Amino acid sequence: MSLRNRAVIVGVGESDIGKLPHMSGLGLNAQAARRAIADAGIKHTEIDGLLTAYSFTEPYFMLGSVLAEYLGLTPRFGGSMVVGGASPAVMLHHAAMAVETGQADVVLVCAGENRASGISRDAAVSALAAVGHPYFEAPYGIGIPSLYALVAQAYMHKYGTKREEMAAVAVNTRNHALKHPNAHMKKPITIDDVLESKPISDPLNMLDCCLISDAGGAFVVTTPERAADMSGKPVYLAGIGELHTHEHLTSAPSLTDYGAEHTARIAYDMAGLGPQDMDLAMLYDCFSIVPIIELEELGLAPRGEGGAFFAEGHAAVGGKLPVNTHGGMLSHAHAGAVGGLMDIVEAVRQLRGEAGERQVAGAEAAVVHNEGGILSSHCTMVFTSEAR
């Protein structure tokens, strides 16, 4: 089923971001949701669908139902999605199908948690260890940074990606975060800062790794027809595609080729657009190697040239194709599934012309990619400012 122009995002919101010990994970979701609902120009009673992700800091099994209860909603379509970092994009896919088929009229999508202040470092490491295979990975003490470090080593070997090019990804996102009023990180960094930061897992250093934030994000999905009655400016979902290739890295079909190329093809074909038509890209950036891989798999740079694209400044606002204009998970915010959700929020703001100092001039089309696990689950979205 083609969803081209059959669903729009009509409201976006993000919570306060940083280390916020006075706020719970549910509170962060509620703050973001309230802002998204206000941005859409509707009452919360108009929402009849609710999707959320998962939380390491909230002790709830039925998180979607708990959040509905917390927000005072009684949705006829709802649940929680657990596809790692790809959850926000997959939730959008489900929300779009729901409004297109009449399962719901207005769907609120939320994610976020108080991961910086609501859980200890040891508890976080223990929770994240669940990503490793219980028999073939976890017993050897491998963690998520080490798994992505294996990916980085393999990619550098095959395609010649340089360590300095990965550092340029972190610098690019930090420069953009400096222009975002709500970004977690506000201190400028250089290539040398990244290369000289604390080693985590070779070749990744501290500044190659995503943040740990308290943060929540939300967006409102409906049909173009329903959006006509709302004050929020709609942004159109032109294309979307998802693919789930594996869960554990030991079962990945490749250490250098992943599912983004496939999901991008689905999304581009549905939208009737190609990579050459994109004005900006929001790429999942849990570690500095990941946007380089995604840039290439999404057809935005030739294989082996994604790193140079960042190093040469083409991903900056004002460059050939601005990437992660809000600062991404490396500098804007990361709290579980909220990292990828913020990519969607930023794309909407850019296509509405609401990004202020970081605005991409004339932005009309954006590609957004979320990935979950260790490059396991993929979902690519194409958004446009008008129906095409």
Short mmCIF file of C-alpha atoms in Angstrom, two decimals:
data_model
loop_
_atom_site.label_atom_id
_atom_site.label_comp_id
_atom_site.label_asym_id
_atom_site.label_seq_id
_atom_site.Cartn_x
_atom_site.Cartn_y
_atom_site.Cartn_z
CA MET A 1 0.00 0.00 0.00
CA SER A 2 1.38 3.39 -0.96
CA LEU A 3 1.12 5.99 1.77
CA ARG A 4 2.34 8.83 -0.40
CA ASN A 5 0.74 12.05 0.82
CA ARG A 6 -1.84 10.09 2.83
CA ALA A 7 -0.50 11.13 6.23
CA VAL A 8 0.93 14.37 7.60
CA ILE A 9 2.69 15.47 10.73
CA VAL A 10 0.81 18.50 11.98
CA GLY A 11 2.43 19.12 15.36
CA VAL A 12 5.84 18.54 16.93
CA GLY A 13 7.23 19.08 20.41
CA GLU A 14 10.24 18.34 22.54
CA SER A 15 10.70 18.47 26.27
CA ASP A 16 13.37 20.33 28.16
CA ILE A 17 16.69 18.54 27.62
CA GLY A 18 19.73 17.86 29.78
CA LYS A 19 20.03 16.40 33.25
CA LEU A 20 16.67 17.03 34.88
CA PRO A 21 16.37 15.13 38.18
CA HIS A 22 13.07 16.84 38.97
CA MET A 23 11.34 15.19 35.97
CA SER A 24 10.28 11.58 35.46
CA GLY A 25 10.31 9.76 32.14
CA LEU A 26 6.53 10.01 31.95
CA GLY A 27 6.75 13.70 32.77
CA LEU A 28 9.20 14.30 29.91
CA ASN A 29 6.85 12.50 27.52
CA ALA A 30 3.92 14.56 28.81
CA GLN A 31 5.78 17.84 28.42
CA ALA A 32 6.74 17.01 24.84
CA ALA A 33 3.23 15.76 24.07
CA ARG A 34 1.60 18.91 25.41
CA ARG A 35 3.89 21.02 23.23
CA ALA A 36 3.17 18.90 20.15
CA ILE A 37 -0.58 19.07 20.75
CA ALA A 38 -0.39 22.84 21.17
CA ASP A 39 1.69 23.08 17.99
CA ALA A 40 -1.01 21.17 16.12
CA GLY A 41 -3.63 23.56 17.45
CA ILE A 42 -5.91 20.84 18.84
CA LYS A 43 -7.30 19.68 22.17
CA HIS A 44 -5.97 16.50 23.74
CA THR A 45 -9.49 15.08 23.59
CA GLU A 46 -9.19 14.98 19.79
CA ILE A 47 -6.43 12.36 20.00
CA ASP A 48 -7.72 8.81 19.50
CA GLY A 49 -4.43 7.05 18.85
CA LEU A 50 -1.26 6.81 20.96
CA LEU A 51 2.03 5.07 20.25
CA THR A 52 5.12 5.08 22.41
CA ALA A 53 8.36 3.11 22.59
CA TYR A 54 10.11 1.67 25.65
CA SER A 55 11.90 2.84 28.77
CA PHE A 56 14.80 1.64 30.90
CA THR A 57 13.88 4.05 33.69
CA GLU A 58 10.12 3.47 34.09
CA PRO A 59 9.04 0.16 35.72
CA TYR A 60 5.99 -0.40 33.51
CA PHE A 61 5.26 -3.45 31.40
CA MET A 62 2.39 -1.86 29.40
CA LEU A 63 4.08 1.48 28.81
CA GLY A 64 1.66 2.60 26.08
CA SER A 65 -1.36 2.06 28.33
CA VAL A 66 0.41 3.71 31.27
CA LEU A 67 1.26 6.76 29.19
CA ALA A 68 -2.33 7.01 27.96
CA GLU A 69 -3.50 6.87 31.57
CA TYR A 70 -0.92 9.50 32.56
CA LEU A 71 -1.98 11.84 29.74
CA GLY A 72 -5.70 11.35 30.32
CA LEU A 73 -6.27 9.69 26.94
CA THR A 74 -8.51 6.76 26.00
CA PRO A 75 -7.22 5.84 22.52
CA ARG A 76 -8.93 3.33 20.25
CA PHE A 77 -5.56 2.63 18.62
CA GLY A 78 -2.42 2.29 20.72
CA GLY A 79 0.54 0.38 22.04
CA SER A 80 4.28 0.49 22.58
CA MET A 81 6.90 -0.35 19.97
CA VAL A 82 10.26 -1.92 20.76
CA VAL A 83 12.51 -1.78 17.71
CA GLY A 84 15.40 0.02 19.36
CA GLY A 85 16.36 3.33 17.81
CA ALA A 86 14.17 2.61 14.78
CA SER A 87 11.04 2.71 16.97
CA PRO A 88 10.02 6.34 16.19
CA ALA A 89 10.10 5.77 12.43
CA VAL A 90 8.28 2.45 12.72
CA MET A 91 5.71 4.12 14.97
CA LEU A 92 5.22 6.76 12.28
CA HIS A 93 4.71 3.97 9.76
CA HIS A 94 2.04 2.39 11.97
CA ALA A 95 0.42 5.76 12.68
CA ALA A 96 0.25 6.58 8.97
CA MET A 97 -1.39 3.24 8.21
CA ALA A 98 -3.81 3.77 11.10
CA VAL A 99 -5.08 7.14 9.91
CA GLU A 100 -5.21 5.96 6.29
CA THR A 101 -7.33 2.91 7.17
CA GLY A 102 -9.54 4.69 9.69
CA GLN A 103 -8.25 2.90 12.79
CA ALA A 104 -7.64 6.37 14.23
CA ASP A 105 -8.10 9.97 13.16
CA VAL A 106 -5.32 11.68 15.15
CA VAL A 107 -2.34 9.74 16.51
CA LEU A 108 0.09 11.05 19.09
CA VAL A 109 3.58 9.49 18.93
CA CYS A 110 5.85 9.93 21.99
CA ALA A 111 9.21 8.69 23.19
CA GLY A 112 11.70 9.61 25.85
CA GLU A 113 12.97 8.93 29.34
CA ASN A 114 15.08 10.40 32.12
CA ARG A 115 18.10 8.30 31.23
CA ALA A 116 20.66 10.83 32.53
CA SER A 117 19.21 11.22 36.03
CA GLY A 118 16.83 8.27 36.46
CA ILE A 119 19.27 5.38 36.23
CA SER A 120 22.81 4.71 37.42
CA ARG A 121 25.69 4.09 35.02
CA ASP A 122 25.99 0.47 36.17
CA ALA A 123 22.25 -0.11 35.75
CA ALA A 124 22.35 1.42 32.27
CA VAL A 125 25.25 -0.82 31.24
CA SER A 126 23.36 -3.83 32.61
CA ALA A 127 20.17 -2.91 30.75
CA LEU A 128 21.97 -2.27 27.48
CA ALA A 129 23.76 -5.61 27.76
CA ALA A 130 20.46 -7.16 26.65
CA VAL A 131 21.34 -6.07 23.12
CA GLY A 132 24.16 -8.63 22.99
CA HIS A 133 23.36 -12.26 22.17
CA PRO A 134 22.92 -14.05 25.53
CA TYR A 135 25.05 -17.02 24.43
CA PHE A 136 27.45 -15.78 21.78
CA GLU A 137 28.11 -12.12 22.68
CA ALA A 138 27.11 -11.13 26.23
CA PRO A 139 29.30 -13.76 28.02
CA TYR A 140 32.38 -12.09 26.54
CA GLY A 141 31.51 -8.72 28.08
CA ILE A 142 30.91 -6.92 24.81
CA GLY A 143 28.80 -3.75 24.99
CA ILE A 144 27.04 -1.57 22.45
CA PRO A 145 30.07 0.73 21.85
CA SER A 146 32.25 -2.32 21.18
CA LEU A 147 29.74 -3.76 18.73
CA TYR A 148 29.65 -0.48 16.81
CA ALA A 149 33.44 -0.34 17.03
CA LEU A 150 33.54 -3.67 15.18
CA VAL A 151 31.33 -2.12 12.50
CA ALA A 152 33.63 0.90 12.30
CA GLN A 153 36.76 -1.25 12.00
CA ALA A 154 35.22 -3.32 9.22
CA TYR A 155 34.00 -0.25 7.34
CA MET A 156 37.33 1.53 7.64
CA HIS A 157 39.09 -1.58 6.32
CA LYS A 158 36.76 -2.08 3.35
CA TYR A 159 36.10 1.49 2.26
CA GLY A 160 39.06 3.42 3.62
CA THR A 161 37.02 5.66 5.92
CA LYS A 162 39.45 7.68 8.02
CA ARG A 163 39.41 8.29 11.73
CA GLU A 164 39.50 12.07 11.15
CA GLU A 165 36.42 11.79 8.92
CA MET A 166 34.46 10.14 11.70
CA ALA A 167 35.58 12.93 14.03
CA ALA A 168 34.23 15.42 11.47
CA VAL A 169 30.76 13.92 11.96
CA ALA A 170 30.87 14.81 15.66
CA VAL A 171 32.16 18.31 14.95
CA ASN A 172 29.45 18.92 12.32
CA THR A 173 26.66 17.96 14.70
CA ARG A 174 28.14 20.00 17.54
CA ASN A 175 28.31 23.08 15.32
CA HIS A 176 24.63 22.64 14.54
CA ALA A 177 23.71 22.08 18.20
CA LEU A 178 25.28 25.42 19.07
CA LYS A 179 22.50 27.01 16.99
CA HIS A 180 19.69 25.04 18.67
CA PRO A 181 18.23 26.74 21.77
CA ASN A 182 17.30 23.42 23.41
CA ALA A 183 20.38 21.30 22.65
CA HIS A 184 22.07 19.38 25.46
CA MET A 185 25.63 20.28 24.43
CA LYS A 186 26.69 23.91 24.03
CA LYS A 187 30.51 23.76 24.00
CA PRO A 188 32.32 23.93 20.63
CA ILE A 189 34.62 21.04 19.75
CA THR A 190 37.34 20.43 17.15
CA ILE A 191 38.63 17.40 15.28
CA ASP A 192 41.52 17.21 17.74
CA ASP A 193 39.09 17.31 20.67
CA VAL A 194 37.34 14.23 19.30
CA LEU A 195 40.57 12.37 18.55
CA GLU A 196 42.00 13.18 21.98
CA SER A 197 38.84 12.42 23.99
CA LYS A 198 38.67 9.39 26.27
CA PRO A 199 39.04 6.07 24.39
CA ILE A 200 35.92 3.92 24.64
CA SER A 201 36.35 1.06 22.15
CA ASP A 202 38.87 1.36 19.34
CA PRO A 203 38.40 3.33 17.11
CA LEU A 204 35.61 5.12 19.03
CA ASN A 205 36.37 7.80 21.62
CA MET A 206 33.98 9.52 23.99
CA LEU A 207 33.02 12.27 21.54
CA ASP A 208 32.25 9.65 18.87
CA CYS A 209 29.50 8.31 21.14
CA CYS A 210 25.96 9.58 21.63
CA LEU A 211 24.85 11.52 24.68
CA ILE A 212 22.94 10.31 27.71
CA SER A 213 20.13 12.82 28.26
CA ASP A 214 16.84 13.35 30.01
CA ALA A 215 14.56 14.12 27.08
CA GLY A 216 11.20 13.49 25.48
CA GLY A 217 9.80 14.15 22.02
CA ALA A 218 6.42 13.90 20.33
CA PHE A 219 4.60 14.45 17.05
CA VAL A 220 0.96 14.35 15.90
CA VAL A 221 -0.07 12.37 12.81
CA THR A 222 -3.32 12.72 10.89
CA THR A 223 -4.66 12.83 7.34
CA PRO A 224 -4.32 15.88 5.06
CA GLU A 225 -8.08 16.26 5.14
CA ARG A 226 -8.25 16.30 8.92
CA ALA A 227 -5.24 18.62 9.10
CA ALA A 228 -7.21 21.24 7.18
CA ASP A 229 -9.16 21.86 10.40
CA MET A 230 -6.00 22.35 12.47
CA SER A 231 -3.79 25.40 12.82
CA GLY A 232 -0.50 23.50 12.66
CA LYS A 233 1.25 23.58 9.28
CA PRO A 234 1.27 20.02 7.90
CA VAL A 235 4.39 18.30 6.58
CA TYR A 236 3.68 15.40 4.21
CA LEU A 237 4.95 11.86 4.53
CA ALA A 238 5.85 11.22 0.89
CA GLY A 239 7.50 7.83 1.31
CA ILE A 240 8.47 5.31 3.97
CA GLY A 241 10.11 1.89 3.99
CA GLU A 242 11.34 -0.47 6.68
CA LEU A 243 13.42 -3.65 6.88
CA HIS A 244 14.64 -5.83 9.76
CA THR A 245 17.70 -7.85 8.80
CA HIS A 246 18.90 -9.34 12.12
CA GLU A 247 19.06 -8.63 15.85
CA HIS A 248 22.51 -9.75 17.02
CA LEU A 249 25.64 -8.64 15.19
CA THR A 250 26.92 -12.22 15.09
CA SER A 251 23.93 -12.97 12.82
CA ALA A 252 24.26 -9.91 10.59
CA PRO A 253 24.54 -10.81 6.89
CA SER A 254 27.41 -8.33 6.57
CA LEU A 255 29.51 -6.00 8.72
CA THR A 256 29.61 -3.35 6.00
CA ASP A 257 26.29 -3.59 4.15
CA TYR A 258 23.03 -3.02 5.97
CA GLY A 259 19.32 -2.52 5.31
CA ALA A 260 19.26 1.22 4.72
CA GLU A 261 19.86 0.87 0.99
CA HIS A 262 16.73 -1.28 0.71
CA THR A 263 14.52 0.92 2.87
CA ALA A 264 15.70 4.04 1.05
CA ARG A 265 14.71 2.52 -2.28
CA ILE A 266 11.21 1.79 -0.97
CA ALA A 267 10.82 5.32 0.43
CA TYR A 268 12.19 7.07 -2.65
CA ASP A 269 10.04 5.01 -5.01
CA MET A 270 6.91 5.69 -2.96
CA ALA A 271 7.69 9.42 -2.92
CA GLY A 272 8.55 9.58 -6.61
CA LEU A 273 11.78 11.31 -5.62
CA GLY A 274 15.43 10.38 -5.40
CA PRO A 275 18.44 11.24 -3.28
CA GLN A 276 19.28 14.08 -5.64
CA ASP A 277 15.99 15.76 -4.70
CA MET A 278 16.71 15.96 -0.97
CA ASP A 279 17.49 19.35 0.58
CA LEU A 280 18.61 17.95 3.94
CA ALA A 281 19.10 14.64 5.75
CA MET A 282 18.47 13.56 9.33
CA LEU A 283 20.57 10.46 9.96
CA TYR A 284 20.64 8.33 13.11
CA ASP A 285 23.99 9.02 14.74
CA CYS A 286 24.43 6.90 17.86
CA PHE A 287 28.13 6.66 16.92
CA SER A 288 30.12 8.72 14.44
CA ILE A 289 30.53 5.88 11.93
CA VAL A 290 26.77 5.39 11.54
CA PRO A 291 25.81 8.57 9.60
CA ILE A 292 28.67 7.85 7.19
CA ILE A 293 27.26 4.39 6.46
CA GLU A 294 23.71 5.76 6.17
CA LEU A 295 24.75 8.64 3.92
CA GLU A 296 26.21 6.12 1.49
CA GLU A 297 23.44 3.51 1.72
CA LEU A 298 20.78 6.19 1.18
CA GLY A 299 22.51 7.19 -2.06
CA LEU A 300 23.51 10.62 -0.76
CA ALA A 301 27.22 9.93 -1.30
CA PRO A 302 29.11 7.24 -3.24
CA ARG A 303 30.43 4.23 -1.34
CA GLY A 304 33.60 5.11 0.49
CA GLU A 305 33.05 8.86 0.14
CA GLY A 306 30.67 9.55 3.04
CA GLY A 307 33.46 10.36 5.45
CA ALA A 308 35.02 12.87 3.08
CA PHE A 309 31.57 14.44 2.62
CA PHE A 310 31.56 15.36 6.31
CA ALA A 311 35.26 16.27 6.47
CA GLU A 312 34.93 18.67 3.54
CA GLY A 313 32.04 20.54 5.16
CA HIS A 314 29.29 19.46 2.76
CA ALA A 315 27.06 18.32 5.64
CA ALA A 316 27.00 21.74 7.31
CA VAL A 317 24.13 24.20 7.04
CA GLY A 318 24.98 26.07 3.85
CA GLY A 319 26.73 23.00 2.42
CA LYS A 320 25.64 20.63 -0.36
CA LEU A 321 23.37 18.59 1.90
CA PRO A 322 23.01 19.65 5.55
CA VAL A 323 22.92 16.68 7.90
CA ASN A 324 21.47 16.62 11.44
CA THR A 325 20.88 20.35 11.65
CA HIS A 326 19.69 20.08 15.28
CA GLY A 327 22.85 18.38 16.52
CA GLY A 328 21.70 14.77 16.43
CA MET A 329 22.21 12.23 19.17
CA LEU A 330 25.85 13.24 19.42
CA SER A 331 25.06 16.81 20.56
CA HIS A 332 21.31 17.57 20.74
CA ALA A 333 19.80 14.73 22.80
CA HIS A 334 19.68 10.98 23.27
CA ALA A 335 17.40 9.18 25.69
CA GLY A 336 16.39 5.82 24.35
CA ALA A 337 14.07 6.02 21.37
CA VAL A 338 13.81 9.81 21.57
CA GLY A 339 17.05 10.22 19.57
CA GLY A 340 15.48 9.14 16.29
CA LEU A 341 12.24 10.93 17.10
CA MET A 342 14.11 14.23 17.34
CA ASP A 343 15.33 13.65 13.77
CA ILE A 344 11.69 13.65 12.67
CA VAL A 345 10.89 16.75 14.74
CA GLU A 346 13.80 18.63 13.20
CA ALA A 347 12.86 17.62 9.65
CA VAL A 348 9.35 18.97 10.22
CA ARG A 349 10.66 22.26 11.58
CA GLN A 350 13.06 22.63 8.67
CA LEU A 351 10.36 22.00 6.07
CA ARG A 352 8.10 24.49 7.80
CA GLY A 353 10.89 27.09 7.77
CA GLU A 354 10.93 27.25 11.60
CA ALA A 355 14.55 26.32 12.35
CA GLY A 356 15.82 29.82 13.01
CA GLU A 357 19.58 30.29 12.82
CA ARG A 358 20.09 26.74 11.55
CA GLN A 359 17.41 26.96 8.83
CA VAL A 360 18.28 25.37 5.49
CA ALA A 361 17.30 27.91 2.83
CA GLY A 362 14.49 26.77 0.53
CA ALA A 363 14.11 23.34 2.17
CA GLU A 364 11.25 21.44 0.51
CA ALA A 365 12.24 17.76 0.84
CA ALA A 366 14.04 15.83 3.58
CA VAL A 367 15.14 12.25 4.05
CA VAL A 368 15.20 10.85 7.59
CA HIS A 369 16.62 7.49 8.64
CA ASN A 370 16.25 5.66 11.94
CA GLU A 371 18.09 2.44 12.79
CA GLY A 372 17.79 0.17 15.80
CA GLY A 373 19.91 -2.48 17.46
CA ILE A 374 23.33 -2.77 15.86
CA LEU A 375 22.22 -1.53 12.43
CA SER A 376 19.55 -4.24 12.66
CA SER A 377 16.19 -2.53 12.04
CA HIS A 378 15.91 0.22 9.47
CA CYS A 379 13.25 2.71 8.47
CA THR A 380 13.68 5.49 5.91
CA MET A 381 11.23 8.37 5.56
CA VAL A 382 10.88 11.07 2.91
CA PHE A 383 9.05 14.25 3.92
CA THR A 384 7.95 17.16 1.77
CA SER A 385 6.63 20.60 2.62
CA GLU A 386 3.79 20.25 0.13
CA ALA A 387 1.99 17.34 -1.52
CA ARG A 388 3.70 16.38 -4.80
#
